[in-house]
Amino acid sequence: MPRLFSSFLLTCFMTVSLASLAANPVPFVNQPLVPVSVAPGNGAFVLTVNGTAFVPGTVVKWNGNALPTTFVSQSRLTAEVSASLVAQPGTASVTASSPSPGGGASNVAFLLIALSVGNIQFGADAGVGKGLFVGHVIAGDFNNDGKIDLAATFGNLDTYFKKSGIDILLGNGDGTFQHVQGRKTAAFPQPAIGDFNGDGIPDLVAVGSFPFSLPIKLDVLLGNGDGTFQHAREYTVGISPMCGCGVPVVADFNRDGKLDLAFSTQQGLAVFLGNGDGTFGSPIVNPISGMPSIGDFNGDGRLDLALAVADSNGVSVALGNGDGTFQNPSTIPISGVVDVVTVADFNGDGILDLATSSETGVTVILGIGDGTFGKQIVSPDLPNSTDSVAVADFNADGILDLLVAHNKSSHISYMLGNGDGSFTRAKVLNRPLVTSLISADLNGDGRVDFGFVLNSGGSFGRSSVNIDLQTAP
């Protein structure tokens, strides 16, 4: 009897102890890494990774392999990179990974291994996949081979009655792709990537509805690790989407070690807290409008949002409470109607800034680090309003640049960064009716290329996913 009672007490103690262990949040890595690029043969160096939700025991991983890492603070890690890792041109995939309970891998940041060039050039675009109204394209490594893959959503105005879904295009590592699978999803799907069931394999989620007055459908496609995905698990959500709500954002908004999902709806910003098994709870609807981008703007370890509000001359900033809810947003007035807001450190001071794009140009709003923003730097001369923006170091000089797709004209613009938040005069590439844009090293040469959706025939026409490879030496 005493032995049984002792076992009972031990079991109770262990249960309480395990329950009392707080889960580590999923870490989040800021753009850019420091440095964001190095020359081949650079030699050993110390890599600085800024972000949020780092804990003692968080390690920096280089192409999936752990580096000797120093925990500096919950917002900074440093890691030792050996000379052998940067001996040849290429691009490294960098993540921060925290231990269990909770934890897991962050979003991916890239470090370029390439010589700096004064000017950049892109080759002629090449189609890699076609469908009826291809809507959005996103990039990731779905089969863990170190090569960038693509996921492209497809559908048209008939897809309320007919098929719509996601096509998977696996990269060959040379700028070409092979179609491996298509999966059916809800109409007009908007895609995002994340490990939603904690198995270390990228999954996909698609948000869609048609007509837009009907409740949102949420499709979760769990990855198999070989570039294929399971059939979508579809959930109907009792709220209505915003027309043109943009791609959902994925992060651990309530710091429980499970990835969550957020996007705009007619009722406000909906946050779906992840259960860690590929399912989500009922939405938390915040009375906030606009297309969100993520960052920890006040350094408190809780993710905040910057939002581009439709037809507004300003950017909203909503500080996170760490539980999936957000404080009332503050508004930063901007010259011109804001189309897109992007979050990164554009002047290299270690503090996140905002870049907004409008018909008047690009405005960078420098962050102060306490959740507020100060000086505005305007780089004018964009040809038209903006559909999407990609941020990367296109000329490998260690400074972030911008690639801007213009949805009302046949243009993609690129603007090279000066390192202080300003950009050079926009250079224009003729690419008609671009509706979605990604940037990545698609052929493994250490230089940033881009992919886009070319809508050649309107809503009822055939569209394609195309790529442009950089041809600079």
mmCIF file with all atom_site columns, C-alpha atoms in Angstrom, residues 259-408:
data_model
loop_
_atom_site.group_PDB
_atom_site.id
_atom_site.type_symbol
_atom_site.label_atom_id
_atom_site.label_alt_id
_atom_site.label_comp_id
_atom_site.label_asym_id
_atom_site.label_entity_id
_atom_site.label_seq_id
_atom_site.pdbx_PDB_ins_code
_atom_site.Cartn_x
_atom_site.Cartn_y
_atom_site.Cartn_z
_atom_site.occupancy
_atom_site.B_iso_or_equiv
_atom_site.pdbx_formal_charge
_atom_site.auth_seq_id
_atom_site.auth_comp_id
_atom_site.auth_asym_id
_atom_site.auth_atom_id
_atom_site.pdbx_PDB_model_num
ATOM 1   C CA . LEU A 1 259 ? 2.121   27.917 -35.803 1.00 0.00 ? 259 LEU A CA 1
ATOM 2   C CA . ASP A 1 260 ? -0.962  30.088 -36.276 1.00 0.00 ? 260 ASP A CA 1
ATOM 3   C CA . LEU A 1 261 ? -2.555  31.721 -39.300 1.00 0.00 ? 261 LEU A CA 1
ATOM 4   C CA . ALA A 1 262 ? -3.822  35.288 -39.854 1.00 0.00 ? 262 ALA A CA 1
ATOM 5   C CA . PHE A 1 263 ? -5.538  37.062 -42.747 1.00 0.00 ? 263 PHE A CA 1
ATOM 6   C CA . SER A 1 264 ? -8.046  39.819 -43.462 1.00 0.00 ? 264 SER A CA 1
ATOM 7   C CA . THR A 1 265 ? -11.787 39.199 -43.544 1.00 0.00 ? 265 THR A CA 1
ATOM 8   C CA . GLN A 1 266 ? -14.871 41.370 -43.882 1.00 0.00 ? 266 GLN A CA 1
ATOM 9   C CA . GLN A 1 267 ? -15.265 41.183 -40.099 1.00 0.00 ? 267 GLN A CA 1
ATOM 10  C CA . GLY A 1 268 ? -11.647 42.123 -39.308 1.00 0.00 ? 268 GLY A CA 1
ATOM 11  C CA . LEU A 1 269 ? -8.270  40.436 -38.986 1.00 0.00 ? 269 LEU A CA 1
ATOM 12  C CA . ALA A 1 270 ? -8.865  36.750 -38.230 1.00 0.00 ? 270 ALA A CA 1
ATOM 13  C CA . VAL A 1 271 ? -6.258  34.802 -36.242 1.00 0.00 ? 271 VAL A CA 1
ATOM 14  C CA . PHE A 1 272 ? -6.578  31.018 -36.275 1.00 0.00 ? 272 PHE A CA 1
ATOM 15  C CA . LEU A 1 273 ? -4.573  29.496 -33.424 1.00 0.00 ? 273 LEU A CA 1
ATOM 16  C CA . GLY A 1 274 ? -2.918  26.233 -34.406 1.00 0.00 ? 274 GLY A CA 1
ATOM 17  C CA . ASN A 1 275 ? -3.512  23.043 -32.428 1.00 0.00 ? 275 ASN A CA 1
ATOM 18  C CA . GLY A 1 276 ? -0.145  21.603 -33.471 1.00 0.00 ? 276 GLY A CA 1
ATOM 19  C CA . ASP A 1 277 ? -1.654  18.681 -35.384 1.00 0.00 ? 277 ASP A CA 1
ATOM 20  C CA . GLY A 1 278 ? -2.569  20.427 -38.630 1.00 0.00 ? 278 GLY A CA 1
ATOM 21  C CA . THR A 1 279 ? -5.894  21.734 -37.353 1.00 0.00 ? 279 THR A CA 1
ATOM 22  C CA . PHE A 1 280 ? -6.881  25.190 -36.125 1.00 0.00 ? 280 PHE A CA 1
ATOM 23  C CA . GLY A 1 281 ? -9.266  26.532 -33.508 1.00 0.00 ? 281 GLY A CA 1
ATOM 24  C CA . SER A 1 282 ? -12.098 28.966 -34.033 1.00 0.00 ? 282 SER A CA 1
ATOM 25  C CA . PRO A 1 283 ? -10.918 32.364 -35.277 1.00 0.00 ? 283 PRO A CA 1
ATOM 26  C CA . ILE A 1 284 ? -10.122 35.285 -33.026 1.00 0.00 ? 284 ILE A CA 1
ATOM 27  C CA . VAL A 1 285 ? -11.444 38.259 -34.985 1.00 0.00 ? 285 VAL A CA 1
ATOM 28  C CA . ASN A 1 286 ? -9.589  41.487 -34.233 1.00 0.00 ? 286 ASN A CA 1
ATOM 29  C CA . PRO A 1 287 ? -11.292 44.777 -35.212 1.00 0.00 ? 287 PRO A CA 1
ATOM 30  C CA . ILE A 1 288 ? -8.384  45.633 -37.519 1.00 0.00 ? 288 ILE A CA 1
ATOM 31  C CA . SER A 1 289 ? -8.401  46.072 -41.282 1.00 0.00 ? 289 SER A CA 1
ATOM 32  C CA . GLY A 1 290 ? -5.669  45.757 -43.872 1.00 0.00 ? 290 GLY A CA 1
ATOM 33  C CA . MET A 1 291 ? -3.215  43.278 -45.389 1.00 0.00 ? 291 MET A CA 1
ATOM 34  C CA . PRO A 1 292 ? -0.743  42.243 -42.656 1.00 0.00 ? 292 PRO A CA 1
ATOM 35  C CA . SER A 1 293 ? 3.038   41.904 -42.464 1.00 0.00 ? 293 SER A CA 1
ATOM 36  C CA . ILE A 1 294 ? 4.804   40.580 -39.350 1.00 0.00 ? 294 ILE A CA 1
ATOM 37  C CA . GLY A 1 295 ? 7.508   41.863 -37.017 1.00 0.00 ? 295 GLY A CA 1
ATOM 38  C CA . ASP A 1 296 ? 8.300   42.510 -33.346 1.00 0.00 ? 296 ASP A CA 1
ATOM 39  C CA . PHE A 1 297 ? 8.396   46.305 -33.456 1.00 0.00 ? 297 PHE A CA 1
ATOM 40  C CA . ASN A 1 298 ? 8.829   47.006 -29.729 1.00 0.00 ? 298 ASN A CA 1
ATOM 41  C CA . GLY A 1 299 ? 11.163  44.156 -28.757 1.00 0.00 ? 299 GLY A CA 1
ATOM 42  C CA . ASP A 1 300 ? 8.858   42.542 -26.204 1.00 0.00 ? 300 ASP A CA 1
ATOM 43  C CA . GLY A 1 301 ? 8.958   39.083 -27.779 1.00 0.00 ? 301 GLY A CA 1
ATOM 44  C CA . ARG A 1 302 ? 5.405   39.342 -29.064 1.00 0.00 ? 302 ARG A CA 1
ATOM 45  C CA . LEU A 1 303 ? 4.734   39.576 -32.771 1.00 0.00 ? 303 LEU A CA 1
ATOM 46  C CA . ASP A 1 304 ? 3.115   42.750 -34.065 1.00 0.00 ? 304 ASP A CA 1
ATOM 47  C CA . LEU A 1 305 ? 1.509   43.653 -37.373 1.00 0.00 ? 305 LEU A CA 1
ATOM 48  C CA . ALA A 1 306 ? 1.932   46.370 -39.971 1.00 0.00 ? 306 ALA A CA 1
ATOM 49  C CA . LEU A 1 307 ? -1.104  46.644 -42.235 1.00 0.00 ? 307 LEU A CA 1
ATOM 50  C CA . ALA A 1 308 ? -1.744  48.224 -45.611 1.00 0.00 ? 308 ALA A CA 1
ATOM 51  C CA . VAL A 1 309 ? -5.324  49.478 -45.487 1.00 0.00 ? 309 VAL A CA 1
ATOM 52  C CA . ALA A 1 310 ? -7.166  49.578 -48.823 1.00 0.00 ? 310 ALA A CA 1
ATOM 53  C CA . ASP A 1 311 ? -7.636  53.066 -50.301 1.00 0.00 ? 311 ASP A CA 1
ATOM 54  C CA . SER A 1 312 ? -5.846  54.629 -47.333 1.00 0.00 ? 312 SER A CA 1
ATOM 55  C CA . ASN A 1 313 ? -3.048  57.198 -47.174 1.00 0.00 ? 313 ASN A CA 1
ATOM 56  C CA . GLY A 1 314 ? -1.392  55.479 -44.262 1.00 0.00 ? 314 GLY A CA 1
ATOM 57  C CA . VAL A 1 315 ? -0.052  52.348 -42.587 1.00 0.00 ? 315 VAL A CA 1
ATOM 58  C CA . SER A 1 316 ? -1.580  50.822 -39.454 1.00 0.00 ? 316 SER A CA 1
ATOM 59  C CA . VAL A 1 317 ? 0.628   49.319 -36.742 1.00 0.00 ? 317 VAL A CA 1
ATOM 60  C CA . ALA A 1 318 ? -1.032  46.949 -34.251 1.00 0.00 ? 318 ALA A CA 1
ATOM 61  C CA . LEU A 1 319 ? 1.079   45.742 -31.310 1.00 0.00 ? 319 LEU A CA 1
ATOM 62  C CA . GLY A 1 320 ? 0.537   42.131 -30.295 1.00 0.00 ? 320 GLY A CA 1
ATOM 63  C CA . ASN A 1 321 ? -0.654  40.988 -26.869 1.00 0.00 ? 321 ASN A CA 1
ATOM 64  C CA . GLY A 1 322 ? 0.949   37.573 -27.253 1.00 0.00 ? 322 GLY A CA 1
ATOM 65  C CA . ASP A 1 323 ? -2.340  35.661 -27.204 1.00 0.00 ? 323 ASP A CA 1
ATOM 66  C CA . GLY A 1 324 ? -3.591  36.105 -30.761 1.00 0.00 ? 324 GLY A CA 1
ATOM 67  C CA . THR A 1 325 ? -5.139  39.496 -30.079 1.00 0.00 ? 325 THR A CA 1
ATOM 68  C CA . PHE A 1 326 ? -3.771  42.932 -30.926 1.00 0.00 ? 326 PHE A CA 1
ATOM 69  C CA . GLN A 1 327 ? -4.024  46.420 -29.483 1.00 0.00 ? 327 GLN A CA 1
ATOM 70  C CA . ASN A 1 328 ? -5.887  49.171 -31.276 1.00 0.00 ? 328 ASN A CA 1
ATOM 71  C CA . PRO A 1 329 ? -3.767  50.166 -34.260 1.00 0.00 ? 329 PRO A CA 1
ATOM 72  C CA . SER A 1 330 ? -1.997  53.476 -34.651 1.00 0.00 ? 330 SER A CA 1
ATOM 73  C CA . THR A 1 331 ? -1.836  55.090 -38.085 1.00 0.00 ? 331 THR A CA 1
ATOM 74  C CA . ILE A 1 332 ? 1.230   56.505 -39.815 1.00 0.00 ? 332 ILE A CA 1
ATOM 75  C CA . PRO A 1 333 ? 0.216   58.979 -42.564 1.00 0.00 ? 333 PRO A CA 1
ATOM 76  C CA . ILE A 1 334 ? 1.855   58.365 -45.946 1.00 0.00 ? 334 ILE A CA 1
ATOM 77  C CA . SER A 1 335 ? 1.865   60.385 -49.153 1.00 0.00 ? 335 SER A CA 1
ATOM 78  C CA . GLY A 1 336 ? -0.122  58.395 -51.708 1.00 0.00 ? 336 GLY A CA 1
ATOM 79  C CA . VAL A 1 337 ? -2.551  55.497 -51.408 1.00 0.00 ? 337 VAL A CA 1
ATOM 80  C CA . VAL A 1 338 ? -0.649  52.578 -49.872 1.00 0.00 ? 338 VAL A CA 1
ATOM 81  C CA . ASP A 1 339 ? -0.837  49.317 -51.827 1.00 0.00 ? 339 ASP A CA 1
ATOM 82  C CA . VAL A 1 340 ? 1.650   47.100 -49.956 1.00 0.00 ? 340 VAL A CA 1
ATOM 83  C CA . VAL A 1 341 ? 3.664   47.279 -46.729 1.00 0.00 ? 341 VAL A CA 1
ATOM 84  C CA . THR A 1 342 ? 6.841   45.235 -46.237 1.00 0.00 ? 342 THR A CA 1
ATOM 85  C CA . VAL A 1 343 ? 8.839   44.716 -43.025 1.00 0.00 ? 343 VAL A CA 1
ATOM 86  C CA . ALA A 1 344 ? 12.670  44.574 -42.926 1.00 0.00 ? 344 ALA A CA 1
ATOM 87  C CA . ASP A 1 345 ? 15.706  46.449 -41.599 1.00 0.00 ? 345 ASP A CA 1
ATOM 88  C CA . PHE A 1 346 ? 16.447  48.727 -44.541 1.00 0.00 ? 346 PHE A CA 1
ATOM 89  C CA . ASN A 1 347 ? 19.097  50.980 -42.939 1.00 0.00 ? 347 ASN A CA 1
ATOM 90  C CA . GLY A 1 348 ? 21.142  48.337 -41.123 1.00 0.00 ? 348 GLY A CA 1
ATOM 91  C CA . ASP A 1 349 ? 20.668  49.547 -37.551 1.00 0.00 ? 349 ASP A CA 1
ATOM 92  C CA . GLY A 1 350 ? 19.179  46.268 -36.271 1.00 0.00 ? 350 GLY A CA 1
ATOM 93  C CA . ILE A 1 351 ? 15.685  47.771 -35.931 1.00 0.00 ? 351 ILE A CA 1
ATOM 94  C CA . LEU A 1 352 ? 12.779  46.812 -38.163 1.00 0.00 ? 352 LEU A CA 1
ATOM 95  C CA . ASP A 1 353 ? 11.512  49.402 -40.638 1.00 0.00 ? 353 ASP A CA 1
ATOM 96  C CA . LEU A 1 354 ? 8.503   49.565 -42.932 1.00 0.00 ? 354 LEU A CA 1
ATOM 97  C CA . ALA A 1 355 ? 8.521   49.984 -46.698 1.00 0.00 ? 355 ALA A CA 1
ATOM 98  C CA . THR A 1 356 ? 5.311   51.046 -48.370 1.00 0.00 ? 356 THR A CA 1
ATOM 99  C CA . SER A 1 357 ? 4.626   51.132 -52.075 1.00 0.00 ? 357 SER A CA 1
ATOM 100 C CA . SER A 1 358 ? 2.117   53.388 -53.780 1.00 0.00 ? 358 SER A CA 1
ATOM 101 C CA . GLU A 1 359 ? 1.629   55.170 -57.100 1.00 0.00 ? 359 GLU A CA 1
ATOM 102 C CA . THR A 1 360 ? 3.905   57.961 -55.810 1.00 0.00 ? 360 THR A CA 1
ATOM 103 C CA . GLY A 1 361 ? 6.881   55.689 -55.073 1.00 0.00 ? 361 GLY A CA 1
ATOM 104 C CA . VAL A 1 362 ? 8.411   53.735 -52.202 1.00 0.00 ? 362 VAL A CA 1
ATOM 105 C CA . THR A 1 363 ? 8.383   55.214 -48.713 1.00 0.00 ? 363 THR A CA 1
ATOM 106 C CA . VAL A 1 364 ? 10.589  53.682 -46.016 1.00 0.00 ? 364 VAL A CA 1
ATOM 107 C CA . ILE A 1 365 ? 9.540   54.511 -42.451 1.00 0.00 ? 365 ILE A CA 1
ATOM 108 C CA . LEU A 1 366 ? 12.444  53.999 -40.073 1.00 0.00 ? 366 LEU A CA 1
ATOM 109 C CA . GLY A 1 367 ? 11.689  52.117 -36.876 1.00 0.00 ? 367 GLY A CA 1
ATOM 110 C CA . ILE A 1 368 ? 12.686  53.459 -33.469 1.00 0.00 ? 368 ILE A CA 1
ATOM 111 C CA . GLY A 1 369 ? 12.499  50.079 -31.698 1.00 0.00 ? 369 GLY A CA 1
ATOM 112 C CA . ASP A 1 370 ? 9.767   50.851 -29.179 1.00 0.00 ? 370 ASP A CA 1
ATOM 113 C CA . GLY A 1 371 ? 6.822   50.182 -31.495 1.00 0.00 ? 371 GLY A CA 1
ATOM 114 C CA . THR A 1 372 ? 6.858   53.642 -33.028 1.00 0.00 ? 372 THR A CA 1
ATOM 115 C CA . PHE A 1 373 ? 8.312   54.885 -36.291 1.00 0.00 ? 373 PHE A CA 1
ATOM 116 C CA . GLY A 1 374 ? 10.042  58.106 -37.246 1.00 0.00 ? 374 GLY A CA 1
ATOM 117 C CA . LYS A 1 375 ? 11.744  59.463 -40.345 1.00 0.00 ? 375 LYS A CA 1
ATOM 118 C CA . GLN A 1 376 ? 10.209  58.801 -43.745 1.00 0.00 ? 376 GLN A CA 1
ATOM 119 C CA . ILE A 1 377 ? 12.444  58.415 -46.799 1.00 0.00 ? 377 ILE A CA 1
ATOM 120 C CA . VAL A 1 378 ? 10.706  58.660 -50.171 1.00 0.00 ? 378 VAL A CA 1
ATOM 121 C CA . SER A 1 379 ? 12.161  57.100 -53.321 1.00 0.00 ? 379 SER A CA 1
ATOM 122 C CA . PRO A 1 380 ? 9.878   58.316 -56.126 1.00 0.00 ? 380 PRO A CA 1
ATOM 123 C CA . ASP A 1 381 ? 9.353   57.245 -59.712 1.00 0.00 ? 381 ASP A CA 1
ATOM 124 C CA . LEU A 1 382 ? 7.337   54.056 -59.747 1.00 0.00 ? 382 LEU A CA 1
ATOM 125 C CA . PRO A 1 383 ? 5.332   53.614 -62.966 1.00 0.00 ? 383 PRO A CA 1
ATOM 126 C CA . ASN A 1 384 ? 2.029   52.566 -61.370 1.00 0.00 ? 384 ASN A CA 1
ATOM 127 C CA . SER A 1 385 ? 0.262   51.088 -58.352 1.00 0.00 ? 385 SER A CA 1
ATOM 128 C CA . THR A 1 386 ? 1.662   47.922 -56.789 1.00 0.00 ? 386 THR A CA 1
ATOM 129 C CA . ASP A 1 387 ? 0.387   44.369 -56.518 1.00 0.00 ? 387 ASP A CA 1
ATOM 130 C CA . SER A 1 388 ? 3.279   42.718 -54.685 1.00 0.00 ? 388 SER A CA 1
ATOM 131 C CA . VAL A 1 389 ? 6.822   43.438 -53.468 1.00 0.00 ? 389 VAL A CA 1
ATOM 132 C CA . ALA A 1 390 ? 9.832   41.147 -53.034 1.00 0.00 ? 390 ALA A CA 1
ATOM 133 C CA . VAL A 1 391 ? 12.782  42.050 -50.787 1.00 0.00 ? 391 VAL A CA 1
ATOM 134 C CA . ALA A 1 392 ? 16.273  40.630 -51.419 1.00 0.00 ? 392 ALA A CA 1
ATOM 135 C CA . ASP A 1 393 ? 19.902  41.594 -52.097 1.00 0.00 ? 393 ASP A CA 1
ATOM 136 C CA . PHE A 1 394 ? 19.838  41.358 -55.882 1.00 0.00 ? 394 PHE A CA 1
ATOM 137 C CA . ASN A 1 395 ? 23.350  42.706 -56.542 1.00 0.00 ? 395 ASN A CA 1
ATOM 138 C CA . ALA A 1 396 ? 25.039  40.946 -53.587 1.00 0.00 ? 396 ALA A CA 1
ATOM 139 C CA . ASP A 1 397 ? 26.399  44.150 -52.054 1.00 0.00 ? 397 ASP A CA 1
ATOM 140 C CA . GLY A 1 398 ? 25.044  43.380 -48.584 1.00 0.00 ? 398 GLY A CA 1
ATOM 141 C CA . ILE A 1 399 ? 22.130  45.842 -48.837 1.00 0.00 ? 399 ILE A CA 1
ATOM 142 C CA . LEU A 1 400 ? 18.462  44.992 -49.314 1.00 0.00 ? 400 LEU A CA 1
ATOM 143 C CA . ASP A 1 401 ? 16.842  45.878 -52.623 1.00 0.00 ? 401 ASP A CA 1
ATOM 144 C CA . LEU A 1 402 ? 13.226  45.862 -53.819 1.00 0.00 ? 402 LEU A CA 1
ATOM 145 C CA . LEU A 1 403 ? 11.416  44.203 -56.691 1.00 0.00 ? 403 LEU A CA 1
ATOM 146 C CA . VAL A 1 404 ? 7.961   45.667 -57.350 1.00 0.00 ? 404 VAL A CA 1
ATOM 147 C CA . ALA A 1 405 ? 5.167   44.237 -59.523 1.00 0.00 ? 405 ALA A CA 1
ATOM 148 C CA . HIS A 1 406 ? 2.721   46.763 -60.966 1.00 0.00 ? 406 HIS A CA 1
ATOM 149 C CA . ASN A 1 407 ? -0.748  45.342 -61.500 1.00 0.00 ? 407 ASN A CA 1
ATOM 150 C CA . LYS A 1 408 ? -2.097  48.106 -63.754 1.00 0.00 ? 408 LYS A CA 1
#
